[in-house]
mmCIF file of C-alpha atoms in Angstrom:
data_model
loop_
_atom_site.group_PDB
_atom_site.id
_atom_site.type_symbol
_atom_site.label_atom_id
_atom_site.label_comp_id
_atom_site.label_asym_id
_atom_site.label_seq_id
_atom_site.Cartn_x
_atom_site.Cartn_y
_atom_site.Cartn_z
ATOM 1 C CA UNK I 1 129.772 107.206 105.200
ATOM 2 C CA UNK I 2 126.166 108.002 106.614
ATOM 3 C CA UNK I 3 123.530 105.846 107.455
ATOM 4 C CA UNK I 4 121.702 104.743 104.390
ATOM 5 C CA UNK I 5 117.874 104.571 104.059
ATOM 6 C CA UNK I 6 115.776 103.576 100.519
ATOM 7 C CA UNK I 7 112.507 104.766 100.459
ATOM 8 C CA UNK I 8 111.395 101.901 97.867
ATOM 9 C CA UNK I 9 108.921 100.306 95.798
ATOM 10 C CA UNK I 10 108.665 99.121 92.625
ATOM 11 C CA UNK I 11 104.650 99.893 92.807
ATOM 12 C CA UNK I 12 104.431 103.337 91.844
ATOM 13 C CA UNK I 13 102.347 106.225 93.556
ATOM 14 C CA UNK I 14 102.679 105.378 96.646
ATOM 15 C CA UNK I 15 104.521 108.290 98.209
ATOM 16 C CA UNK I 16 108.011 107.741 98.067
ATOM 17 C CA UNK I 17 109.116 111.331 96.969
ATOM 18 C CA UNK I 18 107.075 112.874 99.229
ATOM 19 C CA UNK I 19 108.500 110.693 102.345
ATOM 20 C CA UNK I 20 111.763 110.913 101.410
ATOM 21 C CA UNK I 21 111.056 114.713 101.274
ATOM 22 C CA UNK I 22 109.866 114.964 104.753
ATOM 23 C CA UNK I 23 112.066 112.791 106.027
ATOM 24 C CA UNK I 24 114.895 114.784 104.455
ATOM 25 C CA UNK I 25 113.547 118.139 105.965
ATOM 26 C CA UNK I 26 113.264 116.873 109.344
ATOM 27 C CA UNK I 27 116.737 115.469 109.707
ATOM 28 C CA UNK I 28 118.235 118.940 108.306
ATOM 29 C CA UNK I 29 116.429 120.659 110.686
ATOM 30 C CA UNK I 30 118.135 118.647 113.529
ATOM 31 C CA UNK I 31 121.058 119.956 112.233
ATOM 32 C CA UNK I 32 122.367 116.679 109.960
ATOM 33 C CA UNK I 33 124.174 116.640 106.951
ATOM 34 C CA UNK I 34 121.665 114.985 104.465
ATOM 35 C CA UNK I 35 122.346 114.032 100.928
ATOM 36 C CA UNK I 36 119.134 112.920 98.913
ATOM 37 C CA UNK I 37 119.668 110.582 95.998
ATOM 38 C CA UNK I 38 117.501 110.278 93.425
ATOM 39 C CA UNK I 39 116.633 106.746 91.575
ATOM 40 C CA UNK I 40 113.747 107.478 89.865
ATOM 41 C CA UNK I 41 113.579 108.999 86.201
ATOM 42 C CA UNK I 42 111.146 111.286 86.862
ATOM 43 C CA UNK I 43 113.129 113.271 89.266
ATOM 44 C CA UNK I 44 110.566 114.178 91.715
ATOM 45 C CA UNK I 45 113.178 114.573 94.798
ATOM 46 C CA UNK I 46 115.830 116.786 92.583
ATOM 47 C CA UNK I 47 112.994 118.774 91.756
ATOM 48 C CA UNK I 48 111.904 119.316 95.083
ATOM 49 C CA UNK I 49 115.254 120.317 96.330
ATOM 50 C CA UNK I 50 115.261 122.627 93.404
ATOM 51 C CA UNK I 51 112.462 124.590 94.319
ATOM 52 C CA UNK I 52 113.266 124.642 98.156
ATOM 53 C CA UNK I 53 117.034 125.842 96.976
ATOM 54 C CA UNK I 54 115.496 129.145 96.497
ATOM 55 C CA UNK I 55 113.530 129.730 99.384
ATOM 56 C CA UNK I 56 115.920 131.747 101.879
ATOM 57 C CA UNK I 57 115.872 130.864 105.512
ATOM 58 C CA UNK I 58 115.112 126.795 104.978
ATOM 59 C CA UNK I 59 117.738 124.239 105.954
ATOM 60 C CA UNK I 60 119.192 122.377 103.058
ATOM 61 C CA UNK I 61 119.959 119.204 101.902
ATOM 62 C CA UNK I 62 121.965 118.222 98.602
ATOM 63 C CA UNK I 63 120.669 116.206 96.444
ATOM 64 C CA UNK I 64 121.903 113.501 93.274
ATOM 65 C CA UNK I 65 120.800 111.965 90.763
ATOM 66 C CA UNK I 66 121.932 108.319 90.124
ATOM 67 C CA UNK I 67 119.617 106.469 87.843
ATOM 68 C CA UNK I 68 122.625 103.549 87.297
ATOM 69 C CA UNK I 69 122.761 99.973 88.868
ATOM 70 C CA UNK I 70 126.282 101.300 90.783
ATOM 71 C CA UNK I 71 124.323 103.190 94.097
ATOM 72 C CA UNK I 72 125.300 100.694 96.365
ATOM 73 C CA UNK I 73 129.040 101.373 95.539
ATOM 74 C CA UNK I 74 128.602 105.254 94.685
ATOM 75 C CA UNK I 75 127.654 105.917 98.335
ATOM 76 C CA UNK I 76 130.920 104.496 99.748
ATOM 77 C CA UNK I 77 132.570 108.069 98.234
ATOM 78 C CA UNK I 78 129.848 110.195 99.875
ATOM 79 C CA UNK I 79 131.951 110.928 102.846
ATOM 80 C CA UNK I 80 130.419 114.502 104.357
ATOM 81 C CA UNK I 81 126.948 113.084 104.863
ATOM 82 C CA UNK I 82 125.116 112.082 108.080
ATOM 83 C CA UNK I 83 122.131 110.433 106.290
ATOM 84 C CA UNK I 84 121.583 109.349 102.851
ATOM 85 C CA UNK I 85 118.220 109.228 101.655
ATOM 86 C CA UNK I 86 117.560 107.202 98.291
ATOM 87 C CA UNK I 87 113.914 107.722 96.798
ATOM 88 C CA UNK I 88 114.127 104.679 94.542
ATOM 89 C CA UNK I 89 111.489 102.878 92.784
ATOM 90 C CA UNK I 90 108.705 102.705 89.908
ATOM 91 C CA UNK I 91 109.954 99.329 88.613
ATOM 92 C CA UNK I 92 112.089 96.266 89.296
ATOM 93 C CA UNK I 93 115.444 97.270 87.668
ATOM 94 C CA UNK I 94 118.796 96.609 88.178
ATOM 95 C CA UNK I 95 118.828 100.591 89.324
ATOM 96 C CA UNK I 96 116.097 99.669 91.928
ATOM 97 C CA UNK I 97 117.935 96.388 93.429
ATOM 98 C CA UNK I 98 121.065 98.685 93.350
ATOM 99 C CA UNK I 99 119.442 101.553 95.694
ATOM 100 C CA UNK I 100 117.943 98.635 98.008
ATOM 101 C CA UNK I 101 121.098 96.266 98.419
ATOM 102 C CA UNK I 102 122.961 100.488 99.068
ATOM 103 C CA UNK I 103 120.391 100.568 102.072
ATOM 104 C CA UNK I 104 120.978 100.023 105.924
ATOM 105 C CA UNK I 105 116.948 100.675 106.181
ATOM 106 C CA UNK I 106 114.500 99.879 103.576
ATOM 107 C CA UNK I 107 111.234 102.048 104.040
ATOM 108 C CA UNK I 108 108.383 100.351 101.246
ATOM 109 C CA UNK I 109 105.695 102.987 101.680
ATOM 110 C CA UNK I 110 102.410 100.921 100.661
ATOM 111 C CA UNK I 111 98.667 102.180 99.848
ATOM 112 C CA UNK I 112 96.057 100.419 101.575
ATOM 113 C CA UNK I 113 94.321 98.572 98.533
ATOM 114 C CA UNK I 114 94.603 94.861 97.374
ATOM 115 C CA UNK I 115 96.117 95.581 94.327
ATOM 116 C CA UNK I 116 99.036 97.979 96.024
ATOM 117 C CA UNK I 117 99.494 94.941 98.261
ATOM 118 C CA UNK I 118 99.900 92.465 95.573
ATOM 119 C CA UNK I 119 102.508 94.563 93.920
ATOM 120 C CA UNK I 120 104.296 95.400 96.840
ATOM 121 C CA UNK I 121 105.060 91.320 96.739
ATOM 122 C CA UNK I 122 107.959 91.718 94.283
ATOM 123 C CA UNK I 123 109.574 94.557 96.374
ATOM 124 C CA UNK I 124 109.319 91.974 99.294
ATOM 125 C CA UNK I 125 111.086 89.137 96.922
ATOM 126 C CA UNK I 126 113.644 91.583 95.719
ATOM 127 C CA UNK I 127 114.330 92.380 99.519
ATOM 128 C CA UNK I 128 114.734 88.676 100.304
ATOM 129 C CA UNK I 129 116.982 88.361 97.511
ATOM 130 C CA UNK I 130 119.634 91.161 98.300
ATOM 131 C CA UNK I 131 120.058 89.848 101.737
ATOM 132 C CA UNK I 132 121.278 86.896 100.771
ATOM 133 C CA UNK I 133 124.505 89.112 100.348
ATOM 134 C CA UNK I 134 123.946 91.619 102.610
ATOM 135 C CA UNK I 135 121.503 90.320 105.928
ATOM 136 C CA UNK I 136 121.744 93.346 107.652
ATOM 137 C CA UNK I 137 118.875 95.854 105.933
ATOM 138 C CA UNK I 138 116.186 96.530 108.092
ATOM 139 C CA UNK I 139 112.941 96.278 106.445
ATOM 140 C CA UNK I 140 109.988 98.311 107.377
ATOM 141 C CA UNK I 141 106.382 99.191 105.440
ATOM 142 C CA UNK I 142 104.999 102.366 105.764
ATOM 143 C CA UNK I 143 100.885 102.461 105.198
ATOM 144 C CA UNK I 144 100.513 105.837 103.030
ATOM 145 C CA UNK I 145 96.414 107.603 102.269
ATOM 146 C CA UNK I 146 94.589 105.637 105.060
ATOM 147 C CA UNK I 147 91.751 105.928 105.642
ATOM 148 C CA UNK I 148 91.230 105.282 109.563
ATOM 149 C CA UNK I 149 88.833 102.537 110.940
ATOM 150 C CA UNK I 150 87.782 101.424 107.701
ATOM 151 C CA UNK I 151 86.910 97.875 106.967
ATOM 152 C CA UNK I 152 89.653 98.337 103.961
ATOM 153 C CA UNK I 153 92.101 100.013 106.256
ATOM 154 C CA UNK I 154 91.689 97.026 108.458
ATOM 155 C CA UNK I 155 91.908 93.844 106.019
ATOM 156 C CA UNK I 156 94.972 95.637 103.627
ATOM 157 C CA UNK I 157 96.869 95.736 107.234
ATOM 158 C CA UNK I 158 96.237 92.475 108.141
ATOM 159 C CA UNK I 159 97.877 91.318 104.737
ATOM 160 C CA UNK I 160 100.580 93.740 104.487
ATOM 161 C CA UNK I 161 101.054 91.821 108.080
ATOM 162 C CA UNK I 162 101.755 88.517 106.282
ATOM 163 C CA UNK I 163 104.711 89.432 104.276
ATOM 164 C CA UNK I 164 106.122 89.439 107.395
ATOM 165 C CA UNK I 165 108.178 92.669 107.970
ATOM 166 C CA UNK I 166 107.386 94.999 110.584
ATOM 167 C CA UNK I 167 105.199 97.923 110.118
ATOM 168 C CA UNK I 168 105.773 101.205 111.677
ATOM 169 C CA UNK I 169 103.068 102.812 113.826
ATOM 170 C CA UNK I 170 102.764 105.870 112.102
ATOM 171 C CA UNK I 171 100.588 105.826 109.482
ATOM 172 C CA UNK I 172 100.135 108.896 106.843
ATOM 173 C CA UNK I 173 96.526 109.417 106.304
ATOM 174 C CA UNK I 174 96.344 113.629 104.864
ATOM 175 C CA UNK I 175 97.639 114.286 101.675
ATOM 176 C CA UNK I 176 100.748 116.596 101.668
ATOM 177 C CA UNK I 177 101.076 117.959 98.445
ATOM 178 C CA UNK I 178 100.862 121.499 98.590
ATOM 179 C CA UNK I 179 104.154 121.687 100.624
ATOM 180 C CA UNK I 180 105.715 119.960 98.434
ATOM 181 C CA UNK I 181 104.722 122.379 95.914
ATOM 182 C CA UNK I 182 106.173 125.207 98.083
ATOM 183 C CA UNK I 183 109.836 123.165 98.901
ATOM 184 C CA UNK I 184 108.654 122.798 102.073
ATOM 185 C CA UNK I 185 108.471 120.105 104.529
ATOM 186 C CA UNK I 186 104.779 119.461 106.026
ATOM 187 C CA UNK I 187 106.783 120.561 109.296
ATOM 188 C CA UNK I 188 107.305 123.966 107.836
ATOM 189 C CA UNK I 189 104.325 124.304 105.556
ATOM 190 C CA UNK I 190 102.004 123.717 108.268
ATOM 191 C CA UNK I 191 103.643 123.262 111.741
ATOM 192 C CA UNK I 192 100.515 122.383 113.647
ATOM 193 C CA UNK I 193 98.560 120.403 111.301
ATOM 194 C CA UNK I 194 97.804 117.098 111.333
ATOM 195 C CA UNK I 195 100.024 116.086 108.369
ATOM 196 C CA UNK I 196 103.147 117.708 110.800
ATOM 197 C CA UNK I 197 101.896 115.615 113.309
ATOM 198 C CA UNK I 198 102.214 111.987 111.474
ATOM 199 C CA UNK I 199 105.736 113.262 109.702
ATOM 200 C CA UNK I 200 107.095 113.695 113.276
ATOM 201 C CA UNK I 201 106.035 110.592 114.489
ATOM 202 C CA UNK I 202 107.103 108.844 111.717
ATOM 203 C CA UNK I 203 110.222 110.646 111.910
ATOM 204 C CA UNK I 204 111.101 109.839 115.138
ATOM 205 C CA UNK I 205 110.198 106.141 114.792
ATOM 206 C CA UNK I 206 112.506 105.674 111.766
ATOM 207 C CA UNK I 207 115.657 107.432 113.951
ATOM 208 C CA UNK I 208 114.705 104.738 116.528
ATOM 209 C CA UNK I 209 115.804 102.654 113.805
ATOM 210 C CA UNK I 210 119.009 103.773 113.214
ATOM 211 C CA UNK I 211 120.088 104.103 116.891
ATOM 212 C CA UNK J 1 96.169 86.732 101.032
ATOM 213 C CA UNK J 2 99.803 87.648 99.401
ATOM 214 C CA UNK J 3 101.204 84.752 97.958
ATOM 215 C CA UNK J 4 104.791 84.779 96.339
ATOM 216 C CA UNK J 5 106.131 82.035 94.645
ATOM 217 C CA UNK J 6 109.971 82.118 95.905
ATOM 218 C CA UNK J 7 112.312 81.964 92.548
ATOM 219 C CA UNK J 8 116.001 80.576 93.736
ATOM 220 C CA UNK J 9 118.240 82.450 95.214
ATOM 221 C CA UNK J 10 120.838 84.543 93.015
ATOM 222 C CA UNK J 11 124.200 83.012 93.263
ATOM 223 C CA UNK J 12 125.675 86.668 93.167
ATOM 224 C CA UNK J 13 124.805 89.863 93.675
ATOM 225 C CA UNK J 14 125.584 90.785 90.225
ATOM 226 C CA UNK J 15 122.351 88.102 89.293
ATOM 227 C CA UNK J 16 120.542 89.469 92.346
ATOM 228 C CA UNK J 17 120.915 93.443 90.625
ATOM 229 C CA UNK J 18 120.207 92.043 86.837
ATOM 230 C CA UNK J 19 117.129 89.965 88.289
ATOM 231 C CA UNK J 20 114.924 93.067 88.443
ATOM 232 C CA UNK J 21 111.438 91.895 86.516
ATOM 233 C CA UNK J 22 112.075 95.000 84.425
ATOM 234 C CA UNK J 23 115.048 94.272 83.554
ATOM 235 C CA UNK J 24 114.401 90.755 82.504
ATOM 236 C CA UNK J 25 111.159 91.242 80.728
ATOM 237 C CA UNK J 26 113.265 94.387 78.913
ATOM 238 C CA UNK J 27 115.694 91.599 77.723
ATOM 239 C CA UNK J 28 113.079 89.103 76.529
ATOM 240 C CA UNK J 29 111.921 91.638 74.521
ATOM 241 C CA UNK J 30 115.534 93.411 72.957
ATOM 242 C CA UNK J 31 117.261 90.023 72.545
ATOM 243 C CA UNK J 32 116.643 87.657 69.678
ATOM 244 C CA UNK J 33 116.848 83.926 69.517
ATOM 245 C CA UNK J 34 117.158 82.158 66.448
ATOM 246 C CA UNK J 35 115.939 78.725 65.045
ATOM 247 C CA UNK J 36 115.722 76.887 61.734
ATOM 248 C CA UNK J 37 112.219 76.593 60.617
ATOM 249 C CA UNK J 38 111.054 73.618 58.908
ATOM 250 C CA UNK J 39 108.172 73.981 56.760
ATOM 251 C CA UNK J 40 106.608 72.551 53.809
ATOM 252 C CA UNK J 41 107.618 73.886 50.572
ATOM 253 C CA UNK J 42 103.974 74.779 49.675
ATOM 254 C CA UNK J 43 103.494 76.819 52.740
ATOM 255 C CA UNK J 44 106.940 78.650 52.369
ATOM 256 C CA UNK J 45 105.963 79.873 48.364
ATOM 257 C CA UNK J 46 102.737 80.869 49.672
ATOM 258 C CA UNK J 47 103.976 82.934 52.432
ATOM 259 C CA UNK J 48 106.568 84.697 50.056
ATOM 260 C CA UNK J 49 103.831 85.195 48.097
ATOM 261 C CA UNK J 50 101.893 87.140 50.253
ATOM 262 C CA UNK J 51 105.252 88.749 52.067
ATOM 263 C CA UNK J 52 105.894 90.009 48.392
ATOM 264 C CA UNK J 53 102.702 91.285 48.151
ATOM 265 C CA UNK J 54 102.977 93.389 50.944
ATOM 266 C CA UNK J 55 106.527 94.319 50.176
ATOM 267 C CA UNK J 56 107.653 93.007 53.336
ATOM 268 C CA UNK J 57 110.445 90.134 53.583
ATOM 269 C CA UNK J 58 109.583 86.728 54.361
ATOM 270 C CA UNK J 59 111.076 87.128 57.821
ATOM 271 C CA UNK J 60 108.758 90.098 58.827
ATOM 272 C CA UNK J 61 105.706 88.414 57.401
ATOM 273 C CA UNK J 62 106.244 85.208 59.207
ATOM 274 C CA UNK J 63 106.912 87.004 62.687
ATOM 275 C CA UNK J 64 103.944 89.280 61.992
ATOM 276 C CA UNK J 65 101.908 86.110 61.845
ATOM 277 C CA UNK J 66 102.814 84.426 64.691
ATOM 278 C CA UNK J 67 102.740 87.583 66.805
ATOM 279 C CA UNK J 68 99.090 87.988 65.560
ATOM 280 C CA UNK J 69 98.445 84.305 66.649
ATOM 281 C CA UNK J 70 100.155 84.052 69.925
ATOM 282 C CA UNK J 71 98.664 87.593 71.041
#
């Protein structure tokens, strides 16, 4: 089996689908076998990876639907994957606590406001919960829609800084939805634009992760 | 400031995937819990009264009433 990583929290809006969809374009273009597993009801992921199915000439990655509390032990039979992606969240359900106990990495994407940051609490409790049984997950937020040098910016990462788990560099500040639109990575939508630019980096700092 | 007020541990991870607040406040609401109610006898042929007149069973007219007063 691959290395797992949940792209999680129960807050919604705060850019799970769309991570998980960059992150999944990037590691198929290096060549990785990538299954993408969707957790949330609406579907957002499967859809994506329906509409970028039809686009000739883009590297693919499958993708699953598994809105059941039995992730963590369904990915044991996903043999022919490099990297498992699982864009879990919306609420705190047993579906949820499934995806995050599956994960080697947990990525909680968070917005920059106080009430994001107050809801992003019970992610952080779940988290402490499931590795009572398994201490291994590596935790990491991700700050989604900043807004650079702003007072706001500033307090919302000093308190994301007191649930104490690390928080990755990049931070992803340009909205990417168009490409997403399109079944395209930001990478592939716009391969020089600033939104490429933080995907990479972010990219690259989660595979330091897993290495 | 975040502040989380630890619950205890789950003894399982069974607990820990049923523990979801979701999933708990989902169960609160779908499972039922049932006491004796002891009330005076004036009260209770008032309330049938009134449950009667709204064609509605006792039962529905005395949850309806609390619901209203707890909400």
């Amino acid at each position: 089996m691959g290395l797992c990583i949940c792209i999680g929290n129960e807050k919604g809006g705060t850019g799970k689908s769309t991570i998980t969809a960059n992150l999944a374009v990037e590691a198929v273009k290096e060549g990785m076998r990538v299954l993408v597993i969707d957790a949330d009801s609406q579907q957002s992921s499967i859809d994506f990876r329906g509409i970028r199915a039809d686009k000739n000439g883009l590297p693919q990655f499958q993708a699953v639907s598994i809105v059941k509390n039995t992730i963590h032990k369904d990915i044991g039979s996903f043999h022919d994957f490099d990297l498992i992606i699982i864009d879990a969240g919306g609420r705190d359900t047993a579906v949820f606590r499934s995806a995050i106990f599956a994960a080697d990495i947990l990525l909680i994407p968070v917005l920059p406001s106080q009430y994001d940051i107050w809801a992003t609490a019970g992610t952080v409790e779940a988290l402490e919960q499931a590795k009572t049984f398994k201490d291994n997950i590596k935790a990491r937020f991700i700050v989604n829609q900043v807004i650079p040098n702003t007072n706001i910016a500033k307090e919302a990462l000093q308190a994301i800084e007191e649930f104490g788990i690390p928080l990755l560099n990049s931070r992803l500040c340009v909205a990417y939805k168009q490409s997403i639109g399109e079944g395209k990575g930001v990478t592939e939508y716009e391969p020089n634009g600033k939104a490429a630019g933080e995907i990479k980096s972010l990219y690259e700092e989660v595979k330091v992760l897993w290495q | 400031m975040a502040i989380t007020a630890k619950k205890p541990a789950p003894t399982s991870a069974e607990e820990f995937l049923s523990g979801g607040k979701a999933e708990v406040h989902l169960r609160d609401e779908m499972e039922q819990k049932t006491f004796l109610l002891r009330m005076p006898k004036s009260l209770w042929k008032t309330a049938k009264a009134k449950a009667q007149e709204e064609e509605i069973t006792l039962h529905e007219y005395i949850l309806r009433a609390l619901k209203k007063d707890i909400q």
